[in-house]
XYZ file of C-alpha atoms in Angstrom:
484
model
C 3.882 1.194 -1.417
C 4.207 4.133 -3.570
C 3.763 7.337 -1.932
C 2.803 10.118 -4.794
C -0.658 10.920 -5.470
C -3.312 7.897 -5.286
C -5.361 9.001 -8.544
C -5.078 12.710 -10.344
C -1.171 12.464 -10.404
C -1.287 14.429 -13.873
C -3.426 15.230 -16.478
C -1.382 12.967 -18.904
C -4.092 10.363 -17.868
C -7.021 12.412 -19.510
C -5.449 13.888 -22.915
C -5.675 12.082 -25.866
C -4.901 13.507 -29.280
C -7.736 13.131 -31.415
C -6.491 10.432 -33.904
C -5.774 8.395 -30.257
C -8.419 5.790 -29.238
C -9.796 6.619 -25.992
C -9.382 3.284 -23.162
C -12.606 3.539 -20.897
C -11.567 0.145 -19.189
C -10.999 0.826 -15.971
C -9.280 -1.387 -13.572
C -10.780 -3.405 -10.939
C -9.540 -1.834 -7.438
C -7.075 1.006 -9.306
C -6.983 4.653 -8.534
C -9.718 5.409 -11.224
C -12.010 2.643 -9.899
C -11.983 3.741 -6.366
C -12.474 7.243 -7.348
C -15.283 6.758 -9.409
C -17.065 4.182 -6.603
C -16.975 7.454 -3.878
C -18.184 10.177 -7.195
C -21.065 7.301 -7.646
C -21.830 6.906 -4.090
C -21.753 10.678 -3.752
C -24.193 11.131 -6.272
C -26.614 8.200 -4.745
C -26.493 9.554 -1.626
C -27.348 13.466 -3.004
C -30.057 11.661 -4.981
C -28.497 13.283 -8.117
C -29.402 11.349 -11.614
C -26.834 11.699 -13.917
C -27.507 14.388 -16.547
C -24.940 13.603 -19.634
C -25.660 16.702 -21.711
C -23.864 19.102 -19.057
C -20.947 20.939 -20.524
C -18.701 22.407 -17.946
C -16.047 24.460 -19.601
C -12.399 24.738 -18.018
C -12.840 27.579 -15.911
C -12.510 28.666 -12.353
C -15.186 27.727 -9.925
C -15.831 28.465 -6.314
C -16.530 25.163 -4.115
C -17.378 23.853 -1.022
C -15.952 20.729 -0.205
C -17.631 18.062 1.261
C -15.725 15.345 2.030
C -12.242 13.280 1.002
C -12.376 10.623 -1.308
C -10.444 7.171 -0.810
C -7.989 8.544 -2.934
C -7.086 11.654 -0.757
C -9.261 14.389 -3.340
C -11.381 16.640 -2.053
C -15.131 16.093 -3.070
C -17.661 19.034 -4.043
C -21.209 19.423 -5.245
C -22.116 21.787 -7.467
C -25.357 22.041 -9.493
C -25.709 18.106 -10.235
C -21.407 17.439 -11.000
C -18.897 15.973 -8.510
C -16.165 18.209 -8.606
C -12.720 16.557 -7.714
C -9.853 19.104 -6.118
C -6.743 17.703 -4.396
C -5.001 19.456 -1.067
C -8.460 20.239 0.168
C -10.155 19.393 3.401
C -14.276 18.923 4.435
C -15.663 22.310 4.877
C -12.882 23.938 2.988
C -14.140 27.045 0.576
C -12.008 26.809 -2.382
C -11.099 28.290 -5.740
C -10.572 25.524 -8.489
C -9.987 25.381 -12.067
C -11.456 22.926 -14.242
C -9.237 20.827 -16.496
C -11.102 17.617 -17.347
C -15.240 17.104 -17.858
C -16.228 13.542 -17.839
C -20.588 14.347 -18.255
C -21.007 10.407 -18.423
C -20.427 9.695 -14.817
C -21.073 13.543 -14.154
C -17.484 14.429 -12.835
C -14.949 16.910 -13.018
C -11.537 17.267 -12.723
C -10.127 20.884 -10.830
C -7.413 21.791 -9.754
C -6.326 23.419 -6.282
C -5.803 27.263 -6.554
C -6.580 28.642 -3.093
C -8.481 28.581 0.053
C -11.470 31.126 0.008
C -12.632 29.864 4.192
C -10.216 27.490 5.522
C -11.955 24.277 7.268
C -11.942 23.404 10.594
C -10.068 20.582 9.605
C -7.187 23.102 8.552
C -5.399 23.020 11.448
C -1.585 22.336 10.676
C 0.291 24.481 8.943
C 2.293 22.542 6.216
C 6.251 21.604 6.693
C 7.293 21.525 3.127
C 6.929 24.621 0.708
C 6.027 22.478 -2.464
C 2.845 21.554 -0.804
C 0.017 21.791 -3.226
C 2.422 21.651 -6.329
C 4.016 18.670 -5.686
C 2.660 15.477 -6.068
C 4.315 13.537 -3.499
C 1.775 14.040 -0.394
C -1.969 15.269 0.200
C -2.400 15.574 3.498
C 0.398 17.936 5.384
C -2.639 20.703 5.981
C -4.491 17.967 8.221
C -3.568 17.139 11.830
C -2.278 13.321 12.148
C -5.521 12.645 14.209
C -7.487 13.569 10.907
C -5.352 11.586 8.335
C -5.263 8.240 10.368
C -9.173 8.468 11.360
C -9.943 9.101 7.481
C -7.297 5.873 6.844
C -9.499 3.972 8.917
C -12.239 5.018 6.693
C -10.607 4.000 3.263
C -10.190 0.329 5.128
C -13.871 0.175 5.842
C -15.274 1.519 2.256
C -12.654 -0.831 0.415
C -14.357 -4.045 2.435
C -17.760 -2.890 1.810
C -17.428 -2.069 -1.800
C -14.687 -4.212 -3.211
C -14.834 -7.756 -0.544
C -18.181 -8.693 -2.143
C -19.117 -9.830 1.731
C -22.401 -8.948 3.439
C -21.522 -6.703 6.969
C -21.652 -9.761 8.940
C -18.943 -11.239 7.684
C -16.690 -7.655 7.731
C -15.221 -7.657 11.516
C -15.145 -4.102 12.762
C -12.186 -2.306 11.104
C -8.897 -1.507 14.269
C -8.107 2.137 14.627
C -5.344 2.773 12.135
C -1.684 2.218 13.446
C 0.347 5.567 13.063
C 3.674 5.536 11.925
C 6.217 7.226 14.733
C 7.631 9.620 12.389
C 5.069 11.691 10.621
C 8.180 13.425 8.982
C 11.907 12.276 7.971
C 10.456 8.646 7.791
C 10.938 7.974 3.727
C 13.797 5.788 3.435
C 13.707 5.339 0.098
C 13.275 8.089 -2.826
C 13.584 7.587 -7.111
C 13.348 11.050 -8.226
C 13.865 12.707 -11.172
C 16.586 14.984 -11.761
C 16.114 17.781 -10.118
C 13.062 17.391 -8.453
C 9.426 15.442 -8.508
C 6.131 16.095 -11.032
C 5.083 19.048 -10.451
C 1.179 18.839 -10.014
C -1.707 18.536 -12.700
C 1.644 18.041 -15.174
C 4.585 16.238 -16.388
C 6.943 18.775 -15.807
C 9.118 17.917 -13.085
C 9.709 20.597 -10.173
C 13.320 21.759 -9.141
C 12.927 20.909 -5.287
C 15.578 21.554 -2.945
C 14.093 19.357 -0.066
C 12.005 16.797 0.637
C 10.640 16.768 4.773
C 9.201 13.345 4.658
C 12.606 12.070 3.284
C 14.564 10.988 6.321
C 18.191 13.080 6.734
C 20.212 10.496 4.996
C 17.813 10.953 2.259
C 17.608 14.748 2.632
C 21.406 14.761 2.725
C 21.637 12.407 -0.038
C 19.346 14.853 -2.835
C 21.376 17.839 -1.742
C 24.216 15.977 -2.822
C 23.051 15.034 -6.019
C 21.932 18.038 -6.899
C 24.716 19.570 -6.907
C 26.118 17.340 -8.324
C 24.098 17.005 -11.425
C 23.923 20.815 -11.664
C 28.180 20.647 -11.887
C 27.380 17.788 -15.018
C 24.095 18.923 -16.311
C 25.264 18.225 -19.761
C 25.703 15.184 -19.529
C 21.807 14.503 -18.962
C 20.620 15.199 -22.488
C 17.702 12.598 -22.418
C 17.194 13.271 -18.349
C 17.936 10.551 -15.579
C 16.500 9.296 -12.584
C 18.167 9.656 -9.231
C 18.035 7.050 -6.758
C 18.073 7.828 -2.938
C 18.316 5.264 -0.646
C 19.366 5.246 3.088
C 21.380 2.610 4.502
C 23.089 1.618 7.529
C 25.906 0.681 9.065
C 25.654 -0.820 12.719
C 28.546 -1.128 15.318
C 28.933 -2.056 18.833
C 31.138 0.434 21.344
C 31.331 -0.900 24.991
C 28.577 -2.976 24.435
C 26.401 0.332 22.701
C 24.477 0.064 19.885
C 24.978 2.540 17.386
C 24.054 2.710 13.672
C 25.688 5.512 11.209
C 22.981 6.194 7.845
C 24.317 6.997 4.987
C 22.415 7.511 1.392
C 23.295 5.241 -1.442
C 22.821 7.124 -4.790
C 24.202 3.577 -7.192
C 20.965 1.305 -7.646
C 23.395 -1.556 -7.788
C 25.004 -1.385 -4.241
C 23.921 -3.113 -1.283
C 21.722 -1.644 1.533
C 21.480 -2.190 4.777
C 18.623 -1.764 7.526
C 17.667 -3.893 11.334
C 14.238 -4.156 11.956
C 13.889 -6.414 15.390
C 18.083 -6.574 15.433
C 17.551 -8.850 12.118
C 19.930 -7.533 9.431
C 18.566 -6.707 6.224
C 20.183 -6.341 2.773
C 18.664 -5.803 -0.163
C 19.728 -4.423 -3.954
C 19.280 -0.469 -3.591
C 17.414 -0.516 -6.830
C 14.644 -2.604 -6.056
C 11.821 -2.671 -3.731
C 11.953 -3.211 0.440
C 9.781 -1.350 2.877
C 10.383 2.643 3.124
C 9.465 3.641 6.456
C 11.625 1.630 8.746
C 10.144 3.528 11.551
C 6.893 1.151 11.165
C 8.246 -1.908 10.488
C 8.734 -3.320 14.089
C 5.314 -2.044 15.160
C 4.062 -4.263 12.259
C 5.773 -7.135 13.044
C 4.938 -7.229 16.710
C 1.177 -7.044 15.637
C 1.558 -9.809 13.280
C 3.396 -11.912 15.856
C 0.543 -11.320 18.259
C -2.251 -12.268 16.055
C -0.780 -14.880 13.199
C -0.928 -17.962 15.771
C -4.639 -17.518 16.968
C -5.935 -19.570 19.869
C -5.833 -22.862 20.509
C -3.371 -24.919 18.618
C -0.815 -22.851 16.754
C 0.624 -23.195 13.467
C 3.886 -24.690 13.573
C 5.502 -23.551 10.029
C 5.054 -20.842 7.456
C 5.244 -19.724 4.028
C 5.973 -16.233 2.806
C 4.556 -15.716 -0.237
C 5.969 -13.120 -2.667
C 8.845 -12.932 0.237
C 11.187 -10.237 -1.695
C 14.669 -10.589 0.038
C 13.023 -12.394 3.286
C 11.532 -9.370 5.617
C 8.439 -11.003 6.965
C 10.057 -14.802 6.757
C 13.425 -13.932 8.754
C 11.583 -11.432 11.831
C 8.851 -14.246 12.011
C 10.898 -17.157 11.795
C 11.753 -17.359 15.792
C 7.921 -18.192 16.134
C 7.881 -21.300 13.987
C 9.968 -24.503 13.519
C 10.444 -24.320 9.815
C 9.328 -21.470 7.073
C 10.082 -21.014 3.489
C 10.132 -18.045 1.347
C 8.938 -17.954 -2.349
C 9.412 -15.183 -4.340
C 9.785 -14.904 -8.641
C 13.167 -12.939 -8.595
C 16.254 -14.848 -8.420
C 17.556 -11.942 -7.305
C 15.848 -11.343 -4.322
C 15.791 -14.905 -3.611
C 19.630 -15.315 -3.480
C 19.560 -11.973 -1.205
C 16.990 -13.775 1.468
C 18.983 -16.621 1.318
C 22.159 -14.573 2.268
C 20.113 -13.067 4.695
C 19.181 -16.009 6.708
C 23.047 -16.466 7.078
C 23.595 -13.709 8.271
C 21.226 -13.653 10.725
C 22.361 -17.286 11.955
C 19.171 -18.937 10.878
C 19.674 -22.505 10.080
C 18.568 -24.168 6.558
C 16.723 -26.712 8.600
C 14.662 -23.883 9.985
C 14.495 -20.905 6.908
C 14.565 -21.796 3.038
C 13.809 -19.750 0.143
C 13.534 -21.031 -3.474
C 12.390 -19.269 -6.785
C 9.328 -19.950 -8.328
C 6.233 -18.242 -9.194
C 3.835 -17.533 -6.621
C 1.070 -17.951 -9.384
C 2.463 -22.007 -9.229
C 3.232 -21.394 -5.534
C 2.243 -24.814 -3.816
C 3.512 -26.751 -6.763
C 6.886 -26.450 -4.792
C 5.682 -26.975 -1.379
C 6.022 -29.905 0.286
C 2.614 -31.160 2.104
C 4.670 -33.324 4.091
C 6.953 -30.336 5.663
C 4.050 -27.991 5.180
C 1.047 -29.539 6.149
C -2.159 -27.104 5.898
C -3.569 -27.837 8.873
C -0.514 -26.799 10.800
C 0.516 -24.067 8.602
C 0.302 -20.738 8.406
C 0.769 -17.806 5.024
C 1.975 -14.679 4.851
C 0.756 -12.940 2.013
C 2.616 -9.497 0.724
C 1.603 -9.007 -3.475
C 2.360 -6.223 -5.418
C -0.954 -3.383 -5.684
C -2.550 -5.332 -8.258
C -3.416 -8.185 -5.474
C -3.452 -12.082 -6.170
C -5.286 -13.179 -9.480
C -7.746 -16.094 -9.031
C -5.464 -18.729 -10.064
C -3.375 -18.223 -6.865
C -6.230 -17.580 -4.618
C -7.886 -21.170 -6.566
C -4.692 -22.819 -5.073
C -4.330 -21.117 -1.649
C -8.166 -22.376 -1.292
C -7.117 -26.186 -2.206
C -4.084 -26.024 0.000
C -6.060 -24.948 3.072
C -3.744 -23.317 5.693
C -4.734 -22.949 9.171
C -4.059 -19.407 9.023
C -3.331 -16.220 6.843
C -2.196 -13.252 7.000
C -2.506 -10.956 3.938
C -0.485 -7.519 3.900
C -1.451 -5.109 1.287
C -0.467 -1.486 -0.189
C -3.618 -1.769 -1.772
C -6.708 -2.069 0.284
C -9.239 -2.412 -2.181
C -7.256 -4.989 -4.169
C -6.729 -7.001 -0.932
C -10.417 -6.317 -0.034
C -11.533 -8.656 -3.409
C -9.046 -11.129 -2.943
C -10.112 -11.663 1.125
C -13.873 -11.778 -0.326
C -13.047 -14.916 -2.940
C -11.297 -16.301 0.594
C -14.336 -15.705 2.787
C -17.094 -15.758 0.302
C -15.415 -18.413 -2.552
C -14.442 -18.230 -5.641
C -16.051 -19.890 -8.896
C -16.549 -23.634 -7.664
C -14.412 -23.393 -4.516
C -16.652 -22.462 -1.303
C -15.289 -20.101 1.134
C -12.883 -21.687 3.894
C -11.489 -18.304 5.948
C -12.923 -15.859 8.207
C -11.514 -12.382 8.928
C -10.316 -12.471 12.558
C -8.854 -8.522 12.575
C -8.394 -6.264 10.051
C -7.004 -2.569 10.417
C -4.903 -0.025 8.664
C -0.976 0.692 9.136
C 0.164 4.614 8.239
C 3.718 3.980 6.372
C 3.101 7.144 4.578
C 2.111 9.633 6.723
C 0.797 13.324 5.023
C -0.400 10.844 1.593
C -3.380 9.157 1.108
C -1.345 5.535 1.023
C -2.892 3.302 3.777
C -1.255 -0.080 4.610
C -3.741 -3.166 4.873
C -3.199 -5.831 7.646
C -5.670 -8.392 7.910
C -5.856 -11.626 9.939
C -7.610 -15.174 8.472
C -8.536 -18.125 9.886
C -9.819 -21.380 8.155
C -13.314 -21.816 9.183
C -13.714 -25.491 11.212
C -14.657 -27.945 7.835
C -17.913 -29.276 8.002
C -19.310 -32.671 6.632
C -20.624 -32.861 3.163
C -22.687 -35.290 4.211
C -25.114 -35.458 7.742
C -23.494 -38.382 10.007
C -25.705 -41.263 10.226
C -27.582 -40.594 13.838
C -27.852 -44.395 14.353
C -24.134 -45.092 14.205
C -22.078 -44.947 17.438
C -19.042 -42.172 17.156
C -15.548 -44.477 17.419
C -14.186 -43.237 20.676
C-alpha cells in the first residue's frame, strides 16, 4: 500500500550511462505496464500510428491535457506523441518540460512547471506547500468527488485490460469507498532524513510537514527533525526515519479513550483497535496505514464473504501478516487459520489472538509459505466446500503456482484484497477464466475500489468470489432413475 507516486517517481528509472545495458522488460501489471496500456490506448483511440523517427528534444512545451492515466499522470496530445505530466488535471493548460523521449511507443516524459488555464477540475486549493515537488501525493488540486470517481475508473480499466475476461463475466465495478479522513489519515511514514524525494529526482526535500500524516505522525517528524538537525553528524551515509503512530487505550468511568503517540524505534511494539480488536504489530514492518478505513472495510467484507444460501463455516487468511483480517473476521466463523511466511508476524498474530480472548480451538496461525499454502491445511478441518479465503498478497499478486492450488482446493468462497488492482485483476481472470489445464471454478460476485490513500493515485481492490455450482463431466444417463 505504498502511497508515493504510482509510476514517474524519478528520473533514476530512465538514465542509463552509456556502457549500462538498457532493461526493456517490463513487468506484467507494474507502474510502467499500466502506463504504457493507457499511452497505447490513447494512441488507438486518436487513430495515431506510431512514427519512431520523431526526436523531441528536452525542452518546454505548452499542453493541453486530456485525461489522467491509471497511474495518476496527466495525458496530452501533441502532434502524434503522448506527453506524460504529473499534478495535472483534464482540461488543464500547462507548461511542461521534457526530460525523457521514448519514439518507440511514441511517449514522453515532462515534467509539471505551471498552469497556463486551470481546468474545471481545479477546484481545491492544495493543503500542503510541497505539492507538485513532492512525490508523496497527486491529487490534492482535485475535489474528493473527482479522485474517488477516477478510482472507480482505474478498477474498471485494470479488469478489462489485465483479467483476460470478456465484459460478461466483469460485474459492474461499486462506486469507490472513500476513506473518512481525506487528511491526517497516514499512520505510518519511512522517510528519509529530513524530508521525502523531491520530484523528477533523487534528492530528498527538507519538509517540515506532512498533512496527510495523522498528528501523532506530524508530531512525531517535528520531533525528529530536530532532533537529527542537533546530531546531523552523526548521519554521514544518511538514515531513514521511521514514523509510526500507536496507541494506548484506557477505560475512565466506563469511557473509552485512546492517547496516540509516534514510535520513531522500528523495533518497538505498536498498537492500534480496529472493531475494539487489539492490534500489535513490529513498528518496522508492514500493517495497514489508514486506520480510519479499516472498519469500513471490514464491515463490507463481513456483509458480502458468506453469500446466500449456505454459509461458509471456517476460513483461511492467506498471507495473514500479524492476523488483521483473521482476528476482526473470526466472530463470523467457527474455526480460521492464518498463514503467513514470517515467523515474525506469525508469533505476533498468535499473541494477538490472546489478547483478544480468541480461543486456539477457534483461531490458529502457523508459518509456511503461501506458495505451499494448502500443503498445511487440513481438508478435514477445512473442507472446501464449507470454506471460505481471504486473500491479501503483496503488489506483485499470487504467481500461478498458488492460484494452480487455490483452484484444486476449491473453496466455497473468496475474497481477494489487493493494493494492486491490475495485479489482482490477472490473478481473478486465471480464477474465473482458468489457468493452463485447470478450468475456471469462481465468479466475481462484487468488485469495487477502497480510497486508503486519499490525494494519491493508490486505489484499494476488494473483490468478492464465488465457486461456480460444478457441473458433470459427463451427461447423466436419461434412462436411469435419480436415487431419491
Amino acid at each position: 500500500m505504498a502511497q508515493k507516486r504510482a509510476f514517474n517517481e524519478g528520473r533514476r528509472h530512465f538514465k542509463k550511462s552509456k556502457k549500462q545495458k538498457t532493461d526493456t522488460t517490463v513487468s506484467a501489471g507494474s507502474n510502467e505496464d499500466v502506463l504504457l496500456k493507457d499511452i497505447r490506448s490513447m494512441l488507438q483511440d486518436l487513430n495515431i500510428e506510431k512514427v519512431e523517427d520523431v526526436v523531441i528534444e528536452p525542452n518546454e512545451v505548452e499542453l493541453s491535457i486530456s485525461k489522467l492515466s491509471s497511474t495518476g499522470d496527466g495525458l496530452a496530445e501533441k502532434d502524434g506523441q503522448i506527453y506524460v505530466v504529473p499534478f495535472t488535471a483534464p482540461g488543464d493548460i500547462v507548461k511542461a518540460k521534457v526530460y525523457k523521449h521514448t519514439p518507440e511507443e511514441s511517449y514522453a516524459l515532462a515534467d509539471f512547471l505551471e498552469v497556463v488555464k486551470p481546468s474545471d477540475h481545479r477546484t481545491v486549493k492544495p493543503e500542503c506547500p510541497y505539492f507538485s515537488q513532492c512525490s508523496g501525493c497527486q491529487f490534492q488540486h482535485l475535489p474528493y468527488t473527482f479522485q474517488l470517481a477516477h478510482k472507480r475508473s482505474v478498477v474498471e480499466k485494470a479488469f478489462r485490460n489485465f483479467s483476460g475476461l470478456s465484459d460478461s463475466l466483469l460485474p459492474t465495478v461499486g462506486d469507490t469507498v472513500g476513506s473518512p479522513l481525506q487528511y491526517g489519515y497516514l499512520s505510518w511514514d519511512a522517510v528519509p532524513p529530513i524530508g521525502f524525494m523531491k520530484k523528477g529526482t533523487r534528492r530528498t526535500m527538507d519538509i517540515e510537514d506532512c498533512p496527510i500524516g495523522t498528528q501523532a505522525v506530524r508530531d512525531g517528524m517535528k520531533r525528529e527533525r530536530e532532533r537529527v538537525n542537533k546530531n546531523i553528524d552523526t548521519y554521514q551515509r544518511g538514515a531513514t526515519l521511521l514514523l509510526r503512530e500507536s496507541t494506548t487505550r484506557s477505560k475512565d468511568d466506563g469511557n473509552t479513550q485512546d492517547a496516540k503517540t509516534c514510535i520513531t524505534d522500528h523495533k518497538a511494539t505498536s498498537t492500534e483497535y480496529v472493531d475494539d480488536f487489539r492490534l500489535d504489530n513490529p513498528a518496522g514492518s508492514f500493517f495497514q496505514n489508514n486506520n480510519s478505513i479499516l472498519p469500513v472495510v471490514t464491515s463490507y467484507i463481513r456483509d458480502n464473504i458468506l453469500g446466500e444460501g449456505q454459509p461458509p463455516k471456517y476460513m483461511i487468511d492467506a498471507y495473514c501478516g500479524s492476523g488483521f483480517f483473521t482476528i476482526t473476521l473470526s466472530t463470523m466463523f467457527e474455526r480460521s487459520i492464518g498463514i503467513d511466511i514470517s515467523s515474525q508476524s506469525i508469533d505476533f498474530a498468535s499473541k494477538n489472538a490472546k489478547l483478544n480472548n480468541l480461543p486456539d480451538t477457534a483461531v490458529k496461525f502457523i508459518a509456511g509459505d503461501a506458495n505451499a499454502l494448502f500443503a498445511s491445511v487440513d481438508k478435514k478441518l477445512f473442507p472446501p466446500d464449507e470454506t471460505a479465503i481471504v486473500i491479501d498478497p503483496p503488489r506483485k499478486g499470487c504467481d500461478e503456482g498458488f492460484i494452480s492450488q487455490l483452484i484444486d482446493f476449491g473453496p466455497s468462497r473468496i475474497c481477494y484484497v489487493s493494493c494492486n488492482v491490475h495485479t489482482q485483476a490477472r490473478d481473478i481472470g486465471w480464477l474465473v477464466g482458468g489457468l493452463g489445464e485447470r478450468s475456471g471454478m469462481y465468479t466475481i460476485e462484487s468488485l469495487r475500489g477502497f480510497d486508503f490513500f486519499p490525494q494519491t493515485s493508490h486505489v484499494e481492490g476488494v473483490a468478492v468470489l464465488s465457486r461456480k455450482v460444478q457441473q458433470y463431466d459427463v451427461e447423466p444417463d436419461a434412462n436411469v432413475e435419480p436415487v431419491s
